[in-house]
Short mmCIF file of C-alpha atoms and ligand atoms in Angstrom, two decimals:
data_model
loop_
_atom_site.label_atom_id
_atom_site.label_comp_id
_atom_site.label_asym_id
_atom_site.label_seq_id
_atom_site.Cartn_x
_atom_site.Cartn_y
_atom_site.Cartn_z
CA MET N 1 -60.57 -40.57 11.70
CA LYS N 2 -58.66 -39.28 14.92
CA ILE N 3 -56.11 -41.93 15.57
CA THR N 4 -53.84 -42.03 18.45
CA VAL N 5 -50.60 -44.20 18.12
CA ILE N 6 -48.64 -45.10 21.21
CA GLY N 7 -44.89 -45.92 20.84
CA THR N 8 -43.08 -44.22 17.56
CA GLY N 9 -40.59 -46.93 16.92
CA TYR N 10 -40.25 -48.57 13.70
CA VAL N 11 -43.79 -49.86 13.83
CA GLY N 12 -45.56 -46.88 15.36
CA LEU N 13 -43.88 -44.15 13.47
CA VAL N 14 -44.38 -45.69 10.21
CA SER N 15 -48.02 -46.79 11.10
CA GLY N 16 -48.90 -43.13 12.31
CA THR N 17 -47.21 -41.52 9.30
CA CYS N 18 -48.77 -43.87 6.62
CA PHE N 19 -52.37 -43.44 8.50
CA ALA N 20 -51.98 -39.54 8.40
CA ASP N 21 -50.90 -39.83 4.75
CA SER N 22 -54.29 -41.44 3.94
CA GLY N 23 -56.19 -38.51 5.54
CA ASN N 24 -56.42 -39.19 9.33
CA ASP N 25 -55.45 -37.07 11.94
CA VAL N 26 -52.73 -38.94 13.96
CA THR N 27 -51.13 -37.83 17.27
CA CYS N 28 -48.05 -40.12 18.09
CA VAL N 29 -47.11 -40.66 21.81
CA ASP N 30 -43.96 -41.60 23.32
CA ILE N 31 -42.19 -41.82 26.59
CA ASP N 32 -38.90 -40.65 25.29
CA ALA N 33 -39.08 -36.81 25.35
CA ASP N 34 -35.99 -36.34 23.26
CA LYS N 35 -37.28 -38.48 20.47
CA VAL N 36 -40.57 -36.26 20.53
CA GLU N 37 -38.73 -33.29 20.46
CA LEU N 38 -36.89 -34.39 17.34
CA MET N 39 -40.02 -35.53 15.74
CA ARG N 40 -41.41 -32.19 16.38
CA SER N 41 -38.65 -30.39 14.87
CA GLY N 42 -39.29 -32.24 11.74
CA THR N 43 -36.71 -35.03 11.94
CA VAL N 44 -37.25 -38.87 11.36
CA PRO N 45 -35.59 -40.31 14.31
CA ILE N 46 -34.85 -43.87 12.50
CA TYR N 47 -33.56 -44.58 9.22
CA GLU N 48 -36.29 -46.24 7.22
CA PRO N 49 -36.27 -45.40 3.21
CA GLY N 50 -38.96 -43.24 2.06
CA LEU N 51 -40.35 -42.53 5.46
CA ASN N 52 -38.83 -38.72 5.41
CA HIS N 53 -40.99 -38.02 2.53
CA VAL N 54 -44.23 -39.09 3.77
CA PHE N 55 -43.43 -37.77 7.36
CA ASP N 56 -42.66 -34.13 6.01
CA ARG N 57 -45.95 -34.04 3.87
CA ALA N 58 -47.98 -35.38 6.77
CA ILE N 59 -46.61 -32.79 9.18
CA ARG N 60 -46.73 -29.75 6.45
CA GLU N 61 -50.61 -30.82 6.20
CA ASN N 62 -51.10 -30.90 10.00
CA ARG N 63 -52.33 -34.40 10.00
CA LEU N 64 -49.36 -35.67 12.32
CA THR N 65 -48.41 -34.40 15.70
CA PHE N 66 -46.09 -35.64 18.48
CA THR N 67 -46.69 -35.46 22.41
CA THR N 68 -45.17 -37.07 25.47
CA ASN N 69 -48.79 -36.53 27.12
CA LEU N 70 -50.71 -39.48 26.70
CA GLU N 71 -53.99 -37.72 28.02
CA GLU N 72 -53.79 -34.79 25.45
CA ALA N 73 -53.64 -37.58 22.59
CA PHE N 74 -56.46 -39.76 24.24
CA LYS N 75 -59.21 -37.13 24.47
CA ASP N 76 -60.21 -36.83 20.99
CA SER N 77 -59.26 -40.25 19.80
CA GLU N 78 -61.53 -42.80 18.17
CA MET N 79 -58.95 -45.43 17.77
CA ILE N 80 -55.51 -45.81 19.84
CA PHE N 81 -53.15 -48.14 18.47
CA LEU N 82 -50.56 -49.85 20.72
CA CYS N 83 -47.28 -49.96 19.07
CA LEU N 84 -45.05 -50.76 22.23
CA PRO N 85 -41.93 -53.02 22.64
CA THR N 86 -42.46 -56.59 23.61
CA PRO N 87 -39.10 -57.58 24.38
CA PRO N 88 -38.21 -61.28 25.49
CA GLY N 89 -37.82 -61.70 29.09
CA ALA N 90 -34.91 -64.09 30.56
CA ASP N 91 -37.16 -67.33 29.71
CA GLY N 92 -37.94 -66.17 26.18
CA GLN N 93 -41.52 -65.14 27.27
CA ALA N 94 -42.54 -62.03 25.81
CA ASP N 95 -42.52 -59.31 28.29
CA LEU N 96 -45.99 -57.61 28.04
CA SER N 97 -45.11 -54.86 30.71
CA PHE N 98 -45.20 -52.04 28.29
CA VAL N 99 -48.31 -53.09 26.97
CA LEU N 100 -50.55 -53.82 29.79
CA GLY N 101 -48.82 -50.59 31.82
CA VAL N 102 -50.45 -48.54 28.89
CA ALA N 103 -53.69 -50.39 29.06
CA ASP N 104 -53.71 -49.34 32.78
CA GLU N 105 -53.38 -45.62 32.11
CA LEU N 106 -55.99 -46.22 29.40
CA GLY N 107 -58.50 -47.20 31.94
CA ASP N 108 -58.55 -43.86 33.81
CA LEU N 109 -58.71 -41.86 30.83
CA PHE N 110 -61.93 -43.65 29.55
CA ASN N 111 -63.79 -42.43 32.52
CA LYS N 112 -62.24 -38.85 32.21
CA TYR N 113 -63.01 -38.80 28.56
CA PRO N 114 -66.02 -40.93 27.89
CA GLY N 115 -67.09 -42.20 24.55
CA TYR N 116 -66.51 -45.57 22.45
CA ARG N 117 -63.12 -46.40 21.27
CA VAL N 118 -61.43 -49.25 19.73
CA VAL N 119 -57.87 -49.96 21.32
CA VAL N 120 -55.87 -51.73 18.64
CA ASN N 121 -53.11 -53.95 19.59
CA LYS N 122 -50.21 -53.60 16.84
CA SER N 123 -47.44 -54.99 18.78
CA THR N 124 -46.23 -58.81 18.64
CA VAL N 125 -47.90 -60.41 21.49
CA PRO N 126 -48.70 -63.84 23.01
CA VAL N 127 -52.13 -65.48 22.54
CA GLY N 128 -54.68 -63.92 25.27
CA THR N 129 -53.12 -60.53 25.34
CA ALA N 130 -56.20 -58.86 23.87
CA ASP N 131 -58.12 -60.63 26.72
CA LYS N 132 -55.60 -59.07 29.43
CA VAL N 133 -55.73 -55.52 27.76
CA LYS N 134 -59.45 -55.58 27.79
CA GLU N 135 -59.58 -57.07 31.35
CA LYS N 136 -56.96 -54.04 32.61
CA ILE N 137 -59.21 -51.28 30.95
CA SER N 138 -62.40 -52.84 32.22
CA SER N 139 -61.18 -53.03 35.87
CA LYS N 140 -60.85 -49.21 35.69
CA THR N 141 -63.98 -48.13 33.68
CA ASP N 142 -67.32 -49.33 32.55
CA GLN N 143 -67.26 -47.32 29.40
CA GLU N 144 -67.66 -49.26 26.06
CA PHE N 145 -64.45 -50.25 24.05
CA ASP N 146 -63.13 -53.24 22.08
CA VAL N 147 -59.62 -54.28 21.84
CA VAL N 148 -58.58 -55.69 18.45
CA SER N 149 -55.45 -57.44 17.60
CA ASN N 150 -53.85 -56.10 14.29
CA PRO N 151 -50.31 -57.76 13.85
CA GLU N 152 -47.91 -55.79 11.79
CA PHE N 153 -46.04 -57.47 9.00
CA LEU N 154 -43.96 -54.58 7.62
CA ARG N 155 -40.20 -55.29 7.19
CA GLU N 156 -37.63 -52.93 8.19
CA GLY N 157 -35.86 -51.51 5.21
CA ALA N 158 -39.36 -51.60 3.42
CA ALA N 159 -41.49 -50.56 5.94
CA VAL N 160 -43.42 -47.78 4.25
CA GLU N 161 -43.91 -49.68 0.96
CA ASP N 162 -45.09 -52.75 2.98
CA PHE N 163 -47.34 -50.56 5.12
CA MET N 164 -48.79 -48.89 2.38
CA LYS N 165 -49.35 -52.00 0.17
CA PRO N 166 -49.74 -54.78 2.73
CA GLU N 167 -50.28 -58.28 1.08
CA ARG N 168 -53.12 -58.47 3.61
CA VAL N 169 -54.27 -57.02 6.78
CA ILE N 170 -55.09 -59.14 9.74
CA VAL N 171 -58.04 -57.75 12.03
CA GLY N 172 -58.75 -59.89 15.36
CA THR N 173 -61.89 -58.99 16.68
CA GLN N 174 -65.59 -60.47 17.47
CA SER N 175 -67.06 -57.07 17.33
CA GLN N 176 -68.79 -55.89 14.40
CA GLN N 177 -68.31 -52.26 15.20
CA ALA N 178 -64.43 -52.72 15.53
CA ALA N 179 -64.47 -54.87 12.39
CA GLN N 180 -66.47 -52.12 10.33
CA MET N 181 -63.86 -49.28 11.70
CA MET N 182 -60.73 -51.41 11.14
CA THR N 183 -62.01 -51.99 7.67
CA ARG N 184 -62.87 -48.40 6.85
CA LEU N 185 -59.14 -47.65 8.06
CA TYR N 186 -57.44 -49.80 5.86
CA GLU N 187 -59.45 -49.81 3.02
CA PRO N 188 -57.40 -47.28 1.10
CA PHE N 189 -54.21 -49.59 1.60
CA VAL N 190 -55.72 -52.54 -0.01
CA ARG N 191 -57.36 -51.23 -3.32
CA SER N 192 -55.53 -53.43 -5.44
CA GLY N 193 -57.68 -56.32 -4.03
CA ASN N 194 -55.58 -57.61 -1.13
CA PRO N 195 -57.75 -59.03 1.77
CA ILE N 196 -58.57 -57.60 5.06
CA ILE N 197 -58.77 -60.83 6.99
CA VAL N 198 -60.99 -60.92 10.11
CA MET N 199 -60.74 -63.40 12.40
CA ASP N 200 -60.86 -63.94 16.49
CA GLU N 201 -58.32 -62.10 18.62
CA ARG N 202 -56.55 -65.46 19.32
CA SER N 203 -56.01 -66.63 15.84
CA SER N 204 -54.87 -63.17 14.89
CA GLU N 205 -52.39 -62.90 17.75
CA LEU N 206 -51.14 -66.50 16.64
CA THR N 207 -50.94 -65.56 12.96
CA LYS N 208 -48.15 -63.38 13.49
CA TYR N 209 -46.17 -65.64 15.51
CA ALA N 210 -46.54 -68.46 12.99
CA ALA N 211 -45.63 -66.14 10.30
CA ASN N 212 -42.31 -65.16 11.69
CA ALA N 213 -41.61 -68.88 12.96
CA MET N 214 -42.11 -70.08 9.32
CA LEU N 215 -39.85 -67.49 7.77
CA ALA N 216 -37.16 -68.03 10.44
CA THR N 217 -37.31 -72.03 9.82
CA LYS N 218 -37.10 -71.58 6.18
CA ILE N 219 -33.93 -69.39 6.53
CA THR N 220 -32.33 -71.86 8.87
CA PHE N 221 -33.42 -74.96 6.65
CA MET N 222 -31.59 -73.37 3.85
CA ASN N 223 -28.63 -72.26 6.20
CA GLU N 224 -28.43 -76.21 6.96
CA ILE N 225 -28.51 -77.10 3.33
CA ALA N 226 -25.58 -74.93 3.06
CA ASN N 227 -23.78 -76.20 5.64
CA ILE N 228 -24.10 -79.57 3.94
CA CYS N 229 -23.10 -77.93 0.93
CA GLU N 230 -19.70 -77.11 2.41
CA LYS N 231 -19.34 -80.59 3.44
CA VAL N 232 -20.04 -82.51 0.07
CA GLY N 233 -18.66 -79.96 -2.13
CA ALA N 234 -22.18 -78.57 -3.74
CA ASP N 235 -23.02 -75.11 -4.09
CA VAL N 236 -26.00 -73.87 -2.33
CA ASP N 237 -26.71 -71.00 -4.97
CA ASN N 238 -27.55 -73.94 -7.57
CA VAL N 239 -29.36 -75.69 -4.94
CA ARG N 240 -31.43 -72.64 -4.22
CA ARG N 241 -32.28 -72.07 -7.78
CA GLY N 242 -33.04 -75.56 -8.24
CA ILE N 243 -35.67 -75.87 -5.36
CA GLY N 244 -36.94 -71.95 -5.71
CA THR N 245 -38.55 -72.63 -9.12
CA ASP N 246 -40.85 -75.11 -7.44
CA SER N 247 -43.79 -72.97 -6.85
CA ARG N 248 -44.72 -75.05 -3.67
CA ILE N 249 -41.14 -73.86 -2.23
CA GLY N 250 -41.19 -70.46 -3.55
CA LYS N 251 -37.84 -68.21 -4.39
CA ARG N 252 -38.18 -66.04 -1.43
CA PHE N 253 -36.18 -66.41 1.63
CA LEU N 254 -34.03 -68.89 0.17
CA PHE N 255 -30.82 -67.21 0.51
CA ALA N 256 -27.97 -68.95 2.57
CA GLY N 257 -25.99 -66.87 5.14
CA ILE N 258 -24.93 -65.91 8.69
CA GLY N 259 -28.41 -66.38 10.34
CA TYR N 260 -31.32 -64.50 11.06
CA GLY N 261 -31.35 -61.18 13.43
CA GLY N 262 -33.22 -58.38 14.11
CA SER N 263 -36.04 -57.27 16.64
CA CYS N 264 -38.58 -59.71 15.49
CA PHE N 265 -37.31 -63.35 14.45
CA PRO N 266 -35.33 -64.19 17.32
CA LYS N 267 -37.68 -62.79 20.10
CA ASP N 268 -40.71 -64.17 18.34
CA VAL N 269 -39.48 -67.65 17.71
CA GLN N 270 -38.61 -67.86 21.40
CA ALA N 271 -41.92 -66.40 22.38
CA ILE N 272 -43.74 -69.09 20.58
CA HIS N 273 -41.71 -71.76 21.76
CA TYR N 274 -42.58 -70.31 25.28
CA THR N 275 -46.19 -70.41 24.70
CA ALA N 276 -46.19 -73.80 23.52
CA GLU N 277 -44.37 -74.99 26.34
CA GLN N 278 -46.77 -73.05 28.97
CA ASN N 279 -49.55 -75.20 27.06
CA GLY N 280 -48.03 -78.47 27.33
CA TYR N 281 -46.53 -78.74 23.70
CA ASN N 282 -42.97 -78.90 22.79
CA PHE N 283 -42.53 -77.10 19.90
CA GLN N 284 -39.67 -79.15 18.68
CA ILE N 285 -38.94 -77.72 15.31
CA LEU N 286 -38.12 -74.80 17.05
CA ASP N 287 -35.36 -75.87 19.34
CA SER N 288 -33.57 -76.83 16.53
CA VAL N 289 -34.11 -73.37 14.82
CA MET N 290 -33.04 -71.68 17.63
CA LYS N 291 -29.92 -73.62 18.16
CA VAL N 292 -28.92 -73.54 14.34
CA ASN N 293 -29.19 -69.98 14.21
CA GLU N 294 -26.92 -69.35 17.25
CA ASP N 295 -24.35 -71.39 15.58
CA GLN N 296 -24.97 -70.08 12.24
CA LYS N 297 -24.17 -66.59 13.70
CA ILE N 298 -20.70 -67.36 14.47
CA SER N 299 -19.88 -69.64 11.83
CA ILE N 300 -17.50 -67.00 10.05
CA VAL N 301 -15.46 -66.94 13.53
CA GLU N 302 -15.15 -70.71 13.07
CA LYS N 303 -14.04 -70.74 9.70
CA MET N 304 -11.59 -67.90 10.58
CA LYS N 305 -10.08 -70.09 13.44
CA GLU N 306 -9.88 -73.15 11.26
CA TYR N 307 -7.81 -71.02 8.51
CA TYR N 308 -5.65 -68.89 11.11
CA GLY N 309 -5.38 -71.26 13.89
CA ASP N 310 -3.48 -69.50 16.90
CA SER N 311 -2.44 -67.05 14.73
CA LEU N 312 -6.04 -65.19 14.69
CA LYS N 313 -5.26 -63.41 17.98
CA GLY N 314 -3.66 -60.13 16.94
CA LYS N 315 -4.90 -59.86 13.62
CA THR N 316 -6.85 -56.67 12.43
CA ILE N 317 -9.88 -57.41 10.82
CA GLY N 318 -12.14 -55.17 8.51
CA ILE N 319 -15.99 -55.57 9.08
CA TRP N 320 -18.53 -54.50 6.16
CA GLY N 321 -21.84 -54.21 7.64
CA LEU N 322 -23.28 -54.15 11.17
CA SER N 323 -27.18 -53.82 10.97
CA PHE N 324 -29.00 -56.96 11.06
CA LYS N 325 -29.85 -56.40 7.25
CA PRO N 326 -29.79 -53.76 4.66
CA GLU N 327 -31.39 -50.49 4.57
CA THR N 328 -31.94 -50.37 8.28
CA ASP N 329 -30.11 -48.77 11.20
CA ASP N 330 -31.37 -51.38 13.50
CA ILE N 331 -28.88 -53.63 15.31
CA ARG N 332 -30.69 -55.86 17.32
CA GLU N 333 -29.89 -59.31 17.36
CA ALA N 334 -27.71 -58.84 14.41
CA PRO N 335 -24.79 -61.36 13.53
CA SER N 336 -22.09 -58.29 13.59
CA LEU N 337 -22.76 -58.07 17.61
CA TYR N 338 -21.95 -61.82 18.17
CA ILE N 339 -19.00 -62.09 15.61
CA THR N 340 -17.51 -58.89 17.03
CA ASP N 341 -17.95 -60.07 20.41
CA LYS N 342 -16.18 -63.38 19.82
CA LEU N 343 -13.17 -61.80 17.82
CA ALA N 344 -12.63 -59.11 20.63
CA LYS N 345 -12.58 -61.98 23.47
CA MET N 346 -9.85 -63.42 21.26
CA GLY N 347 -7.94 -60.47 20.92
CA VAL N 348 -8.63 -59.32 17.29
CA LYS N 349 -8.53 -55.79 16.46
CA MET N 350 -11.36 -54.63 14.24
CA LYS N 351 -12.12 -51.87 11.78
CA ALA N 352 -15.80 -51.59 10.64
CA TYR N 353 -17.96 -49.52 8.24
CA ASP N 354 -21.79 -49.44 8.18
CA PRO N 355 -23.82 -46.87 5.89
CA GLU N 356 -26.62 -46.25 8.65
CA ALA N 357 -25.90 -48.34 11.87
CA ILE N 358 -22.60 -47.30 13.48
CA ASP N 359 -24.27 -45.13 15.99
CA THR N 360 -26.93 -47.90 17.13
CA PHE N 361 -24.05 -50.60 16.87
CA LYS N 362 -22.05 -48.42 19.41
CA LYS N 363 -24.95 -48.00 21.66
CA ALA N 364 -25.61 -51.92 21.57
CA SER N 365 -22.30 -53.27 21.82
CA THR N 366 -19.91 -53.82 25.17
CA GLU N 367 -17.41 -51.79 26.12
CA GLU N 368 -14.80 -54.54 25.69
CA THR N 369 -16.00 -54.93 22.28
CA LEU N 370 -15.84 -51.51 21.57
CA ALA N 371 -12.16 -51.32 22.91
CA HIS N 372 -11.10 -53.65 20.19
CA MET N 373 -12.87 -51.56 17.14
CA THR N 374 -12.31 -48.53 15.15
CA PHE N 375 -14.80 -47.01 12.80
CA GLU N 376 -14.59 -45.92 9.33
CA GLU N 377 -16.64 -43.16 7.53
CA ASN N 378 -16.46 -44.96 4.20
CA ARG N 379 -16.23 -48.67 2.60
CA ASP N 380 -12.77 -48.75 1.22
CA ALA N 381 -11.02 -47.22 4.18
CA VAL N 382 -11.81 -50.31 6.03
CA LEU N 383 -9.71 -52.15 3.86
CA ASP N 384 -6.18 -50.56 4.14
CA GLN N 385 -3.96 -52.95 5.86
CA VAL N 386 -6.27 -55.08 7.31
CA ASP N 387 -5.39 -59.02 7.46
CA ALA N 388 -8.96 -59.94 6.22
CA LEU N 389 -12.78 -58.60 5.61
CA ILE N 390 -15.54 -60.33 6.92
CA ILE N 391 -19.23 -58.94 5.17
CA CYS N 392 -21.85 -59.31 7.55
CA THR N 393 -24.58 -57.02 5.76
CA GLU N 394 -25.39 -57.14 1.99
CA TRP N 395 -25.75 -53.50 1.54
CA ASN N 396 -25.91 -52.51 -2.03
CA GLU N 397 -22.66 -50.56 -1.99
CA PHE N 398 -20.60 -53.73 -0.81
CA ARG N 399 -22.27 -56.04 -3.90
CA ARG N 400 -19.98 -54.36 -6.86
CA PRO N 401 -16.79 -52.76 -5.17
CA ASN N 402 -13.91 -52.82 -7.55
CA LEU N 403 -12.18 -56.20 -6.30
CA ASP N 404 -8.81 -54.89 -7.21
CA ASN N 405 -9.10 -52.74 -4.37
CA PHE N 406 -8.91 -55.65 -2.14
CA THR N 407 -5.57 -57.02 -3.47
CA LYS N 408 -4.44 -53.13 -3.62
CA ARG N 409 -5.30 -51.99 0.06
CA MET N 410 -5.55 -55.04 2.19
CA LYS N 411 -2.57 -56.54 3.82
CA THR N 412 -3.79 -59.68 2.38
CA PRO N 413 -6.79 -60.07 0.04
CA VAL N 414 -8.85 -62.52 2.48
CA ILE N 415 -12.54 -62.47 2.59
CA PHE N 416 -15.17 -63.90 4.52
CA ASP N 417 -18.33 -63.25 3.09
CA GLY N 418 -21.34 -64.00 5.03
CA ARG N 419 -23.67 -62.98 2.49
CA ASN N 420 -22.47 -64.59 -0.56
CA LEU N 421 -22.02 -61.47 -2.46
CA TYR N 422 -19.44 -62.28 -4.98
CA GLY N 423 -19.15 -65.00 -7.79
CA LEU N 424 -16.75 -67.69 -7.19
CA ASP N 425 -15.11 -67.13 -10.66
CA ARG N 426 -14.84 -63.24 -10.11
CA ALA N 427 -13.35 -63.90 -6.57
CA ALA N 428 -10.64 -66.20 -8.02
CA GLU N 429 -9.89 -63.89 -10.91
CA ALA N 430 -9.42 -61.05 -8.60
CA GLY N 431 -6.87 -63.26 -6.79
CA LEU N 432 -8.85 -63.23 -3.55
CA THR N 433 -8.98 -65.97 -1.01
CA TYR N 434 -12.65 -65.88 -0.80
CA PHE N 435 -14.98 -67.95 2.01
CA SER N 436 -18.71 -67.70 1.77
CA VAL N 437 -21.79 -69.89 2.64
CA GLY N 438 -22.67 -73.24 1.59
CA ARG N 439 -19.79 -72.80 -1.37
CA ARG N 440 -16.32 -73.90 -1.96
CA ALA N 441 -13.41 -71.67 -0.50
CA VAL N 442 -11.62 -69.91 -3.26
CA GLY N 443 -7.84 -69.62 -3.34
CA VAL N 444 -7.11 -71.80 -0.48
N1 NAD L 1 -39.58 -53.83 13.84
C1 NAD L 1 -40.58 -54.48 12.87
O1 NAD L 1 -39.71 -54.64 12.26
C2 NAD L 1 -41.73 -54.98 13.56
C3 NAD L 1 -42.40 -55.53 12.57
C4 NAD L 1 -43.56 -55.81 13.03
C5 NAD L 1 -43.79 -55.87 14.41
N2 NAD L 1 -43.43 -55.65 15.31
C6 NAD L 1 -43.77 -55.46 16.43
O2 NAD L 1 -44.10 -54.23 16.85
C7 NAD L 1 -43.79 -53.90 18.34
C8 NAD L 1 -43.16 -52.47 18.56
O3 NAD L 1 -41.80 -52.94 17.85
P1 NAD L 1 -40.85 -51.52 17.17
O4 NAD L 1 -39.34 -52.06 16.60
O5 NAD L 1 -41.61 -50.44 16.70
O6 NAD L 1 -40.16 -51.05 18.86
P2 NAD L 1 -39.26 -49.91 18.99
O7 NAD L 1 -38.33 -50.40 20.32
O8 NAD L 1 -38.52 -49.39 17.97
O9 NAD L 1 -40.16 -48.61 19.36
C9 NAD L 1 -41.06 -48.70 20.61
C10 NAD L 1 -41.08 -47.18 21.09
O10 NAD L 1 -42.24 -47.63 22.31
C11 NAD L 1 -41.77 -46.41 23.04
N3 NAD L 1 -42.37 -46.55 24.30
C12 NAD L 1 -42.04 -47.40 25.39
N4 NAD L 1 -43.02 -47.44 26.35
C13 NAD L 1 -43.85 -46.28 26.01
C14 NAD L 1 -44.79 -45.95 26.79
N5 NAD L 1 -45.17 -46.30 27.91
N6 NAD L 1 -45.63 -44.69 26.14
C15 NAD L 1 -45.36 -44.67 25.10
N7 NAD L 1 -44.13 -44.97 24.36
C16 NAD L 1 -43.31 -45.88 24.76
C17 NAD L 1 -40.31 -46.25 23.12
O11 NAD L 1 -39.88 -45.04 23.57
C18 NAD L 1 -39.99 -46.61 21.47
O12 NAD L 1 -39.89 -45.15 20.90
C19 NAD L 1 -42.92 -54.90 18.93
O13 NAD L 1 -44.07 -55.87 19.60
C20 NAD L 1 -42.57 -55.80 17.71
O14 NAD L 1 -42.44 -57.06 17.78
C21 NAD L 1 -42.05 -54.85 14.97
#
């Protein structure tokens, strides 16, 4: 099939590349000319494990091309995927200006290059957006087309694997023709038997928000259990193992930490809360989820204030990990942004390292925060002469360091671990002062 993908971020580039890999001809469009130039020269502009390999193959076989020109991409296309940003507005509402702006342009192009096409919305969008996109296009053309909702469930860091082997594909459409085309397109990805679930557009749009809100709630619930563990002297890892074996609960998403971040959970929780409000419903549980997560992100700073008191000002603190989770360079809504901002405002100096996200962090951070920070090219250089270390992201290379390095290189071996990477006995044996989440403090 001839496919156009509009927007080449984490979702668009992965979708376009994987569609090309399964034999389709894909043209990716982006308004960012530098990014398009980079991709044309064979460079993947984001860090996503495994993407390079599939990307190179698709380009070599001439099935994946890039342009800034929407018209050029549109003219021969049969399916047009919208993979555009839907950032949160000030009131939490999803900003649809990118999606509706492109829909507006599509109307004129339908007139210029007639023929049935399916416009597929892969962005995460509020209920009713498929109707709005349809109205926008219809206001310009009477050509035949369908608008399908096809929310994306890939996880950054495992995006290629998730896209190639999705646990399910959701297709929101009431058009048989569009459903057939979508099924044909996705069949190669679900050969092991995972379902393609066809439903109406509104249910499909809500499915994506329901999934993310449920996962954010699960994480937050566990973080609250961790906070109680700290109060009553229980160990959240034991509690996790104890409840995770209950198949009704499941083992995943039960790890306590310093809150969820990223480009999806925070904005999607806000957006579904806003939709509920607009429809006269108070989604109460999500009020708590948002509030608890806000506090959780800076819970490490609170622990540091408690431990150091007024002497925190003027300390030099190392930071391991900046991205919102491992295996990505995405920094959006990462706890590291909130923690470094707070510490900078308190006059703390910081030395940080992340395997992939230093550049994105620098772009996302404020000048004030950056003025308090330096960056190192490797993990261990951060340790030299720091008063304490914060672990923000559970990159693999932070899991098994030589703990002696902490005592040898740091001024004082004090660790504030936001991801519970080390066993308490191991930390004690190594002579660390070790604070983690939902477990007793060691060496205090
Ligand atoms: N990132 C994820 O893990 C993920 C997962 C599932 C769903 N989603 C959803 O998918 C959507 C896209 O997310 P993302 O993370 O890929 O975004 P992104 O910000 O990484 O990428 C968006 C891309 O769209 C481009 N763009 C903006 N306006 C454009 C226009 N008019 N024409 C062409 N290109 C344009 C930008 O230059 C950018 O390259 C969002 O709605 C998001 O919520 C994201």
